[in-house]
Short mmCIF file of C-alpha atoms and ligand atoms in Angstrom, two decimals:
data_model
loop_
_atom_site.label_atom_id
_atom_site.label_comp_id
_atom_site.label_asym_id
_atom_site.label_seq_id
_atom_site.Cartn_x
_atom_site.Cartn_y
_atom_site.Cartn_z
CA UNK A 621 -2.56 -60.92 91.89
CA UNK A 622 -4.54 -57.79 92.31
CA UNK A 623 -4.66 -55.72 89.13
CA UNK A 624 -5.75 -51.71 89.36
CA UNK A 625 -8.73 -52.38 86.84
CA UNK A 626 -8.56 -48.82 85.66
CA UNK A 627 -4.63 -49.29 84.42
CA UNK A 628 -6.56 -52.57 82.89
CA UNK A 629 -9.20 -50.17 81.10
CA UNK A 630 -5.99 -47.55 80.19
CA UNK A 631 -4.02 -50.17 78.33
CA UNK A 632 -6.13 -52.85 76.77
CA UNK A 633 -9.48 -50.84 76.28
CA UNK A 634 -8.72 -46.93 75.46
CA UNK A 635 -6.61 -47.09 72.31
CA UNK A 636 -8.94 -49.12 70.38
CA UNK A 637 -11.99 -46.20 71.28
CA UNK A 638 -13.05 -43.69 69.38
CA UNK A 639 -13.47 -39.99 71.30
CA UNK A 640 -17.05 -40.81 71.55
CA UNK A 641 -18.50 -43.90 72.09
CA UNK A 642 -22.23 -44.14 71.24
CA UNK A 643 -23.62 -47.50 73.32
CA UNK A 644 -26.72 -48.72 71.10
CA UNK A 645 -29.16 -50.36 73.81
CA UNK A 646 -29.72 -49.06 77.55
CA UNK A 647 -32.37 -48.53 79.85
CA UNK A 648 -33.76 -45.84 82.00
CA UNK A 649 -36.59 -46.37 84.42
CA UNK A 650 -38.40 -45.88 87.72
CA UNK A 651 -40.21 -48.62 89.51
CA UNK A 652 -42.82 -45.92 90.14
CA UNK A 653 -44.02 -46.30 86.42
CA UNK A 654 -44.57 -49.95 86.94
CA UNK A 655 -47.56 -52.18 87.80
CA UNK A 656 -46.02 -54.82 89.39
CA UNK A 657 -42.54 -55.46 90.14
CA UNK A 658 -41.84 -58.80 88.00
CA UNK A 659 -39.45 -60.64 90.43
CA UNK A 660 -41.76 -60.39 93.41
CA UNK A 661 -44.82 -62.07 91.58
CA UNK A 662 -45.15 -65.93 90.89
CA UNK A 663 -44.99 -65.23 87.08
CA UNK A 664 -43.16 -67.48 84.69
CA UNK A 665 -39.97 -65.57 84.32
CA UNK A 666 -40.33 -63.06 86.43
CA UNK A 667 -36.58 -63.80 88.24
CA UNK A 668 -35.35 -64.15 84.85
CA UNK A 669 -33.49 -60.90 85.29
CA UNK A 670 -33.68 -59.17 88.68
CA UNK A 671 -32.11 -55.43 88.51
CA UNK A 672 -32.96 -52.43 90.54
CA UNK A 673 -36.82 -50.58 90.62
CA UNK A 674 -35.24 -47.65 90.08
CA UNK A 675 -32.76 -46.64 87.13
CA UNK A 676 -32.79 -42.98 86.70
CA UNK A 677 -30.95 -41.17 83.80
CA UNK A 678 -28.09 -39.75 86.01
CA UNK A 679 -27.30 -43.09 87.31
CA UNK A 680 -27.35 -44.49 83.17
CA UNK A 681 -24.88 -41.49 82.41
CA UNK A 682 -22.87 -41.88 85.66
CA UNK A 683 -22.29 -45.63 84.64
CA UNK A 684 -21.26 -44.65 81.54
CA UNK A 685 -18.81 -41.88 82.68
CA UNK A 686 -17.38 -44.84 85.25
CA UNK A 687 -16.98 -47.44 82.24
CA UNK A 688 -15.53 -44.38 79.93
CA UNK A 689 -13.92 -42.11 81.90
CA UNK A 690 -11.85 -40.17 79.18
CA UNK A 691 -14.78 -40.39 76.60
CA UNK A 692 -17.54 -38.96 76.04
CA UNK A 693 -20.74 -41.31 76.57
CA UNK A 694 -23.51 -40.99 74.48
CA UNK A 695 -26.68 -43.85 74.86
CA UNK A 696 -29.97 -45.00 73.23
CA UNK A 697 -31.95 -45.43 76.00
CA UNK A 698 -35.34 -46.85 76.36
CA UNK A 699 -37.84 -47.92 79.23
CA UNK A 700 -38.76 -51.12 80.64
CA UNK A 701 -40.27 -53.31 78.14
CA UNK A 702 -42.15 -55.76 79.69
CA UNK A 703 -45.90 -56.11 80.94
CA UNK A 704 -45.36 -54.53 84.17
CA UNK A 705 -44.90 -50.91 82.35
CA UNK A 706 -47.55 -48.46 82.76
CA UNK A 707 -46.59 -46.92 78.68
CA UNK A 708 -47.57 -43.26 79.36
CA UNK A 709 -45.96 -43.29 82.35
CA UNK A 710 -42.69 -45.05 81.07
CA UNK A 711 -43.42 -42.67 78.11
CA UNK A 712 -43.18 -39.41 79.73
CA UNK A 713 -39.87 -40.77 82.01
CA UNK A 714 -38.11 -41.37 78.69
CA UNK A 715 -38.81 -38.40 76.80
CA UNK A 716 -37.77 -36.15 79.96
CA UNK A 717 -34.72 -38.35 80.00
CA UNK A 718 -33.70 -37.17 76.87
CA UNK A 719 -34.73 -33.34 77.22
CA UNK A 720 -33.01 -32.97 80.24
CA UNK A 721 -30.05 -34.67 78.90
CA UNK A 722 -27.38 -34.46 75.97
CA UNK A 723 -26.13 -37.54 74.80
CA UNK A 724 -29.11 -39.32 75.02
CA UNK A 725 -31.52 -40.80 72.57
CA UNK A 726 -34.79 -41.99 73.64
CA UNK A 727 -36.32 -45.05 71.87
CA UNK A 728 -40.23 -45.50 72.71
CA UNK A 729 -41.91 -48.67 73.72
CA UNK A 730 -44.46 -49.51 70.93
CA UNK A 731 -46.12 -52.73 69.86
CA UNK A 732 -49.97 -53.93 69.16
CA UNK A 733 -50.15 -55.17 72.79
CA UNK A 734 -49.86 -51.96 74.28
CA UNK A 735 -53.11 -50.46 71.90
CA UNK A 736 -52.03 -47.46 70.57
CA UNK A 737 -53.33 -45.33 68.51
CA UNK A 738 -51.28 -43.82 65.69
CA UNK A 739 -52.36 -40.82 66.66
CA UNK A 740 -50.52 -41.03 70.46
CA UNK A 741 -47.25 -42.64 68.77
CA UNK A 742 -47.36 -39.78 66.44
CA UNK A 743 -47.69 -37.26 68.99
CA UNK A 744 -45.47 -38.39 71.48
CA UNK A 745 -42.59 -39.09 68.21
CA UNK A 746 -43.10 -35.28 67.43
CA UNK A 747 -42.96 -34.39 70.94
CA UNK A 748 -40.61 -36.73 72.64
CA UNK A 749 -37.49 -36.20 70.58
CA UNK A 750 -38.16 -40.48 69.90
CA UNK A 751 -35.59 -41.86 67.41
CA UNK A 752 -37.59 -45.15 66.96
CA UNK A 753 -39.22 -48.20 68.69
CA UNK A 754 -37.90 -50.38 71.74
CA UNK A 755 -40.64 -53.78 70.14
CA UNK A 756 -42.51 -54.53 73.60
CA UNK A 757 -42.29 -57.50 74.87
CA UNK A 758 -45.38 -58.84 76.36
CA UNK A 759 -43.66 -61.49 78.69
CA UNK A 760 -41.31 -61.93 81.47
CA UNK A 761 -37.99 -62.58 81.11
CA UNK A 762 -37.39 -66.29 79.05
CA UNK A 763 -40.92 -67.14 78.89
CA UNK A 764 -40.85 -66.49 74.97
CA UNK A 765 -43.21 -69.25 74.60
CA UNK A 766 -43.82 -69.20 70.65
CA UNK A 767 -44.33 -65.79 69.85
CA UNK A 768 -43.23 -64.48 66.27
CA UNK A 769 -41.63 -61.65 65.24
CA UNK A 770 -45.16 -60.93 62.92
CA UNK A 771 -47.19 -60.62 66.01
CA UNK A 772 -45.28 -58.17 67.82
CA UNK A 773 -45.47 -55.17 65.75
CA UNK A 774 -48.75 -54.12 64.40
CA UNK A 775 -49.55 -52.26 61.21
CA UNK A 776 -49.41 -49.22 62.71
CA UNK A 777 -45.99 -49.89 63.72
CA UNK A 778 -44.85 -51.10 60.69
CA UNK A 779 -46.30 -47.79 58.87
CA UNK A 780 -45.04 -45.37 60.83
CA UNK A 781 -41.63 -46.85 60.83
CA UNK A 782 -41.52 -46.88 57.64
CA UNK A 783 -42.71 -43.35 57.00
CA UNK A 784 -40.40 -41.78 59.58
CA UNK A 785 -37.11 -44.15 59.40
CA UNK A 786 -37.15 -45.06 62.61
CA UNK A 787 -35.17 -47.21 64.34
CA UNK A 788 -36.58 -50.50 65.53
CA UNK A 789 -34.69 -52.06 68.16
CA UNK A 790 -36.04 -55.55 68.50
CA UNK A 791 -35.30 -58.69 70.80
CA UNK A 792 -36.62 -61.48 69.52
CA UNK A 793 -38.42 -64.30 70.61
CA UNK A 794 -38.34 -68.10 71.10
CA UNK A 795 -35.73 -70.79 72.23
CA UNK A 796 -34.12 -71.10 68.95
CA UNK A 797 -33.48 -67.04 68.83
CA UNK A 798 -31.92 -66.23 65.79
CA UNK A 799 -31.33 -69.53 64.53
CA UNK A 800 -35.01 -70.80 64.78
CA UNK A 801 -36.37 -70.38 60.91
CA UNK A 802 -40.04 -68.89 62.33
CA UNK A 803 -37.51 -66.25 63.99
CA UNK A 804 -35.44 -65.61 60.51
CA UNK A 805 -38.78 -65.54 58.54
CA UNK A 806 -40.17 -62.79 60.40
CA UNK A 807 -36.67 -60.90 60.32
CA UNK A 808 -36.91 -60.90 56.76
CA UNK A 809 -40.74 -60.45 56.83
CA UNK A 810 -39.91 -57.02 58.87
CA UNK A 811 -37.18 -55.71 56.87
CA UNK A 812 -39.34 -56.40 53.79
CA UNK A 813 -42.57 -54.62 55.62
CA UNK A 814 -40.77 -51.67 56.55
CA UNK A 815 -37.26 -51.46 54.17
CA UNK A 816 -36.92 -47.94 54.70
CA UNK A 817 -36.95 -48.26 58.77
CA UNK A 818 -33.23 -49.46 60.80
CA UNK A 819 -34.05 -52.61 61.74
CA UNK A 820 -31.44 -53.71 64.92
CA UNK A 821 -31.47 -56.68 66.52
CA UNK A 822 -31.00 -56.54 70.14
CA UNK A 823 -28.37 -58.62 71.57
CA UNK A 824 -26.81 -59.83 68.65
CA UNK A 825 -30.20 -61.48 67.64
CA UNK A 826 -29.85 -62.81 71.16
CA UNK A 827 -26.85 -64.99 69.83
CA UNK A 828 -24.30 -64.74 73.51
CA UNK A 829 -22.52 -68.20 72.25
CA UNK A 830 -20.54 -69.54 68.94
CA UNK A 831 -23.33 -72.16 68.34
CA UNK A 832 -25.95 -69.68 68.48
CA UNK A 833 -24.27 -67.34 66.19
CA UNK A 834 -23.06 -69.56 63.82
CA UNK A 835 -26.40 -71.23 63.38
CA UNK A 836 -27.91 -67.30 62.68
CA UNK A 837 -25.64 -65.17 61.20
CA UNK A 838 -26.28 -66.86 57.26
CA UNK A 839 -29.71 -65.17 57.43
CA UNK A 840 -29.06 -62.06 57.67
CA UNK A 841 -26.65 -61.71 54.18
CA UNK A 842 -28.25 -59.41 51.39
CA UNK A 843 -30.53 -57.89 54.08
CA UNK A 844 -29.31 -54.47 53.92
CA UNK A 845 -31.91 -52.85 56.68
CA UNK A 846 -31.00 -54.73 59.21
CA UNK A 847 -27.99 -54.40 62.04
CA UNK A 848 -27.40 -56.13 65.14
CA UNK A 849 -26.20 -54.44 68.79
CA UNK A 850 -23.88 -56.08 70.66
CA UNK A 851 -25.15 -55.18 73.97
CA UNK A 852 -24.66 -58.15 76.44
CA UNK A 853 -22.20 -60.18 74.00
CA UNK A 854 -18.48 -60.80 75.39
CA UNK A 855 -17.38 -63.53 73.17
CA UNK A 856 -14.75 -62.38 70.35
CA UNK A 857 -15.69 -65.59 68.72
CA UNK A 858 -19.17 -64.37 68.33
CA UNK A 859 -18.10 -61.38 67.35
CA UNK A 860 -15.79 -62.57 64.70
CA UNK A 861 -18.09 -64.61 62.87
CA UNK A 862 -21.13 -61.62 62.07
CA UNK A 863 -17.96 -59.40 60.99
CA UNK A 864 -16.83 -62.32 58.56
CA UNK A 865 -20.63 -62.82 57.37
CA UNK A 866 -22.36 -59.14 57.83
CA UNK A 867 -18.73 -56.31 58.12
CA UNK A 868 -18.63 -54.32 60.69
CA UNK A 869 -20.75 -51.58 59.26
CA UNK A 870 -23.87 -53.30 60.34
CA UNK A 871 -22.78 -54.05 64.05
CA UNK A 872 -23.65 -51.24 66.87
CA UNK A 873 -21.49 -51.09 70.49
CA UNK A 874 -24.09 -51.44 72.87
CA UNK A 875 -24.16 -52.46 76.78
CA UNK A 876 -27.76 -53.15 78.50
CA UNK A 877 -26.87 -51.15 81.15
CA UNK A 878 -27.99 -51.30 83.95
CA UNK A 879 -27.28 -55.08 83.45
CA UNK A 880 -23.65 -54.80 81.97
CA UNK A 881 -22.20 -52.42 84.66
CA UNK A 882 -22.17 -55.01 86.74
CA UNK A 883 -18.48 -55.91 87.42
CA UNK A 884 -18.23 -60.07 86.18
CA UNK A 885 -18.20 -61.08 82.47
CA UNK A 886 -20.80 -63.50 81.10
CA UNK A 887 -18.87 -66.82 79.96
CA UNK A 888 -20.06 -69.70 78.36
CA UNK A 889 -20.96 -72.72 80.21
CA UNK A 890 -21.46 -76.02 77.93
CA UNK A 891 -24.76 -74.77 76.05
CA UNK A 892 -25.93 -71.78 78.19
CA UNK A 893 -24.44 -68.34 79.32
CA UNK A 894 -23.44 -67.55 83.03
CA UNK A 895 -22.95 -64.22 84.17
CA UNK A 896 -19.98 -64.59 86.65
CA UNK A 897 -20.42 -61.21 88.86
CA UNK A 898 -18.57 -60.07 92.11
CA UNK A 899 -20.86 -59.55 95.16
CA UNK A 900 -23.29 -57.23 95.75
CA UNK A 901 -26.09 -57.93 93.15
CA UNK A 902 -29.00 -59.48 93.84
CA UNK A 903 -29.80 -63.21 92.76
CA UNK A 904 -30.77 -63.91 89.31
CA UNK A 905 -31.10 -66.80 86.90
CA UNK A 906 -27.74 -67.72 85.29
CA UNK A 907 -25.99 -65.32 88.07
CA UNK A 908 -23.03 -66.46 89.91
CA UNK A 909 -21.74 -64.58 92.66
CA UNK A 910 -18.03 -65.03 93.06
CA UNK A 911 -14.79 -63.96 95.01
CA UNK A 912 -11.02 -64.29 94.82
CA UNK A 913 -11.01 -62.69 91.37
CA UNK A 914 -10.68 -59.14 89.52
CA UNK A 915 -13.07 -58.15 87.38
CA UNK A 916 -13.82 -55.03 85.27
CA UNK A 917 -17.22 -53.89 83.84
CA UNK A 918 -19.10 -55.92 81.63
CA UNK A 919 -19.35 -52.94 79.49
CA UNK A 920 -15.69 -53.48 79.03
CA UNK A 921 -16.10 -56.91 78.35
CA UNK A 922 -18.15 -56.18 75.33
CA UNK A 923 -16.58 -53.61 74.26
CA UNK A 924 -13.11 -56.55 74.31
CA UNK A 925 -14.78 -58.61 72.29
CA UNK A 926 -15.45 -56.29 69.45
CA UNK A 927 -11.21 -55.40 69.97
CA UNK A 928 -10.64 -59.15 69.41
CA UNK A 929 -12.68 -59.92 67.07
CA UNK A 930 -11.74 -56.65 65.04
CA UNK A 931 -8.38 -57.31 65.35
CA UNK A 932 -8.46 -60.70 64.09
CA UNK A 933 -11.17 -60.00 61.24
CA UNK A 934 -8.75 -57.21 60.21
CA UNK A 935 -11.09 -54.32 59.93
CA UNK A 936 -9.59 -50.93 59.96
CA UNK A 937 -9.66 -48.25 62.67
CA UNK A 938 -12.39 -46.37 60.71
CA UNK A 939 -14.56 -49.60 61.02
CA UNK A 940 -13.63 -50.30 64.17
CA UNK A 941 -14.63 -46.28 65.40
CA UNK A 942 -18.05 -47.15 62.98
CA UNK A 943 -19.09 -50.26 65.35
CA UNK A 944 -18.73 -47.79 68.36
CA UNK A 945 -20.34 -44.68 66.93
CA UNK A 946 -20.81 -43.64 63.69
CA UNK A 947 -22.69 -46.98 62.58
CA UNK A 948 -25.11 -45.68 65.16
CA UNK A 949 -25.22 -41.74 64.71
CA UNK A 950 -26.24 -43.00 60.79
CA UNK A 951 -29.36 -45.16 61.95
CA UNK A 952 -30.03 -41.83 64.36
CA UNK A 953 -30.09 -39.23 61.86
CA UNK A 954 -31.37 -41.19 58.86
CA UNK A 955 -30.85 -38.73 55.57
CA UNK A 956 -34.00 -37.45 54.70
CA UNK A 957 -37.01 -38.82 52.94
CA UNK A 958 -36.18 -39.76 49.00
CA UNK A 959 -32.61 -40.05 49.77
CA UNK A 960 -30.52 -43.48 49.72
CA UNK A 961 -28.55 -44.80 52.00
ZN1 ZN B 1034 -32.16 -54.43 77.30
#
């Protein structure tokens, strides 16, 4: 039965949106600003995630326009966090981003790997219109080996985030994700370094299934600094269960994009996520191209979770609107120094 996906998006999706919908975590970047181009090395990985070189803003706000048509689309965007990034380079792309765009807010990519100097961050904060840190990631794709949260932000990092109240989007490491205690130690051992920085964890601290989530969520109660984006999380179970432990005033709408305007919807499989997508994307890991079915944007997918799992939480329509923008435009213009939040 063919269904006209935008009726779809008119009746199931628009009444539960605010007029503006704020999407936490996205990506702008140009393969030009790269070293290498991770899936065409031999690096463990690299095919983790295969996307396109090139993302440039328009395209990021043209996706969003296509997933939102009768909203207005407003992103935190950031570059490409891995080792392939040349950082001035992905730098300068970001901050342009941002100047030659409304709507957008540029995080920058910072971390002791990259080496530097406070001096750089601090110019390129003042001058770049940066809301906060996109934590580098010095690895490809799932190769988190055992890195901890402690080693990936410096105390540079950690100071200035402080000082400024900047947002610190982070995607954390290891296996276990959220759920592994090394990873839930250094949450807390961040959001006690820096308590007067946003701390959000990307992906729902990585937590796509039930088991992962309800294995995490415990550790984040009484941490007050800390907030999770949803970006790349489609299950209303998931969903459901940080609302019952953390409310919704500590979870942020987010997409991923590029990744989540692919049409599909990532489901679970046993223990593991598959993204089930329509043709016409390249291969990945965990990718499965399919046909014979409808499907809408993952965006909208997301953004149907957080409608299900609101609904049977039973937040209000204020909380609801918070989750997809005014939790956000809080962590983005952070009330000046001295005051509480
Ligand atoms: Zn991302």
């Amino acid at each position: 039965m063919a269904t006209n996906i935008n009726e779809y998006y008119r009746q199931e999706l628009a009444p539960v949106l605010p007029p503006t919908v704020l999407d936490f975590h996205t990506h702008t970047w140009s393969a030009d600003n790269w070293k290498e181009r991770p899936w065409d090395t031999d690096k463990s990985g690299g095919r983790y995630m295969v996307t396109q070189p090139f993302y440039p803003p328009e395209q990021l706000l043209q996706d969003g326009r296509a997933c939102f048509p009768d909203r207005t689309y407003e992103a935190v965007c950031f570059g490409y966090p891995t080792p392939a990034t040349d950082w001035e380079k992905d730098t300068a792309y970001v901050a342009a981003a941002a100047r030659q765009h409304r709507g957008l807010w540029p995080l920058v990519l910072a971390g002791p790997d990259l080496g530097v100097s406070r001096e750089r961050y601090e110019q390129v904060l003042d001058a770049g219109g940066f809301r906060g840190f996109k934590v580098f990631l010095n690895w490809y794709g799932d190769d988190y080996g055992n890195k901890r949260i402690e080693e990936m932000l410096g105390p540079v990092e950690l100071a200035l985030a402080n000082e400024r109240r900047l947002v610190v989007l982070l995607h954390v490491p290891r296996r276990g994700r959220l759920a592994d205690p090394e990873i839930q130690a250094g949450v807390r051992w961040l959001a006690r370094e820096c308590p007067r920085a946003s701390i959000v964890l990307a992906h729902c601290g990585r937590c796509y299934l039930p088991s992962e989530m309800k294995a995490a969520i415990g550790c984040l109660r009484g941490l007050t600094n800390v907030w999770m984006d949803t970006s790349m999380v489609m299950d209303p179970l998931v969903i459901q269960m940080a609302l019952n432990e953390i409310g919704p005033g500590r979870l942020l709408f987010a997409t991923d994009f590029p990744v989540a305007a692919m049409r599909g919807r990532r489901v679970r499989v046993l223990n593991h996520w598959v993204d089930v997508v329509l043709p016409g994307y390249p291969p990945s890991a965990y990718r499965i191209t399919g046909e014979g079915f409808e499907a809408g944007y993952m965006a909208w997918e997301i953004a149907l979770a957080i409608r299900w799992a609101a609904e049977l939480v039973g937040i209000s329509d204020a909380e609801r609107d918070g989750i997809f923008y005014g939790n956000g435009m809080k962590l983005l213009n952070p009330e000046p120094c001295g005051a509480r939040r």
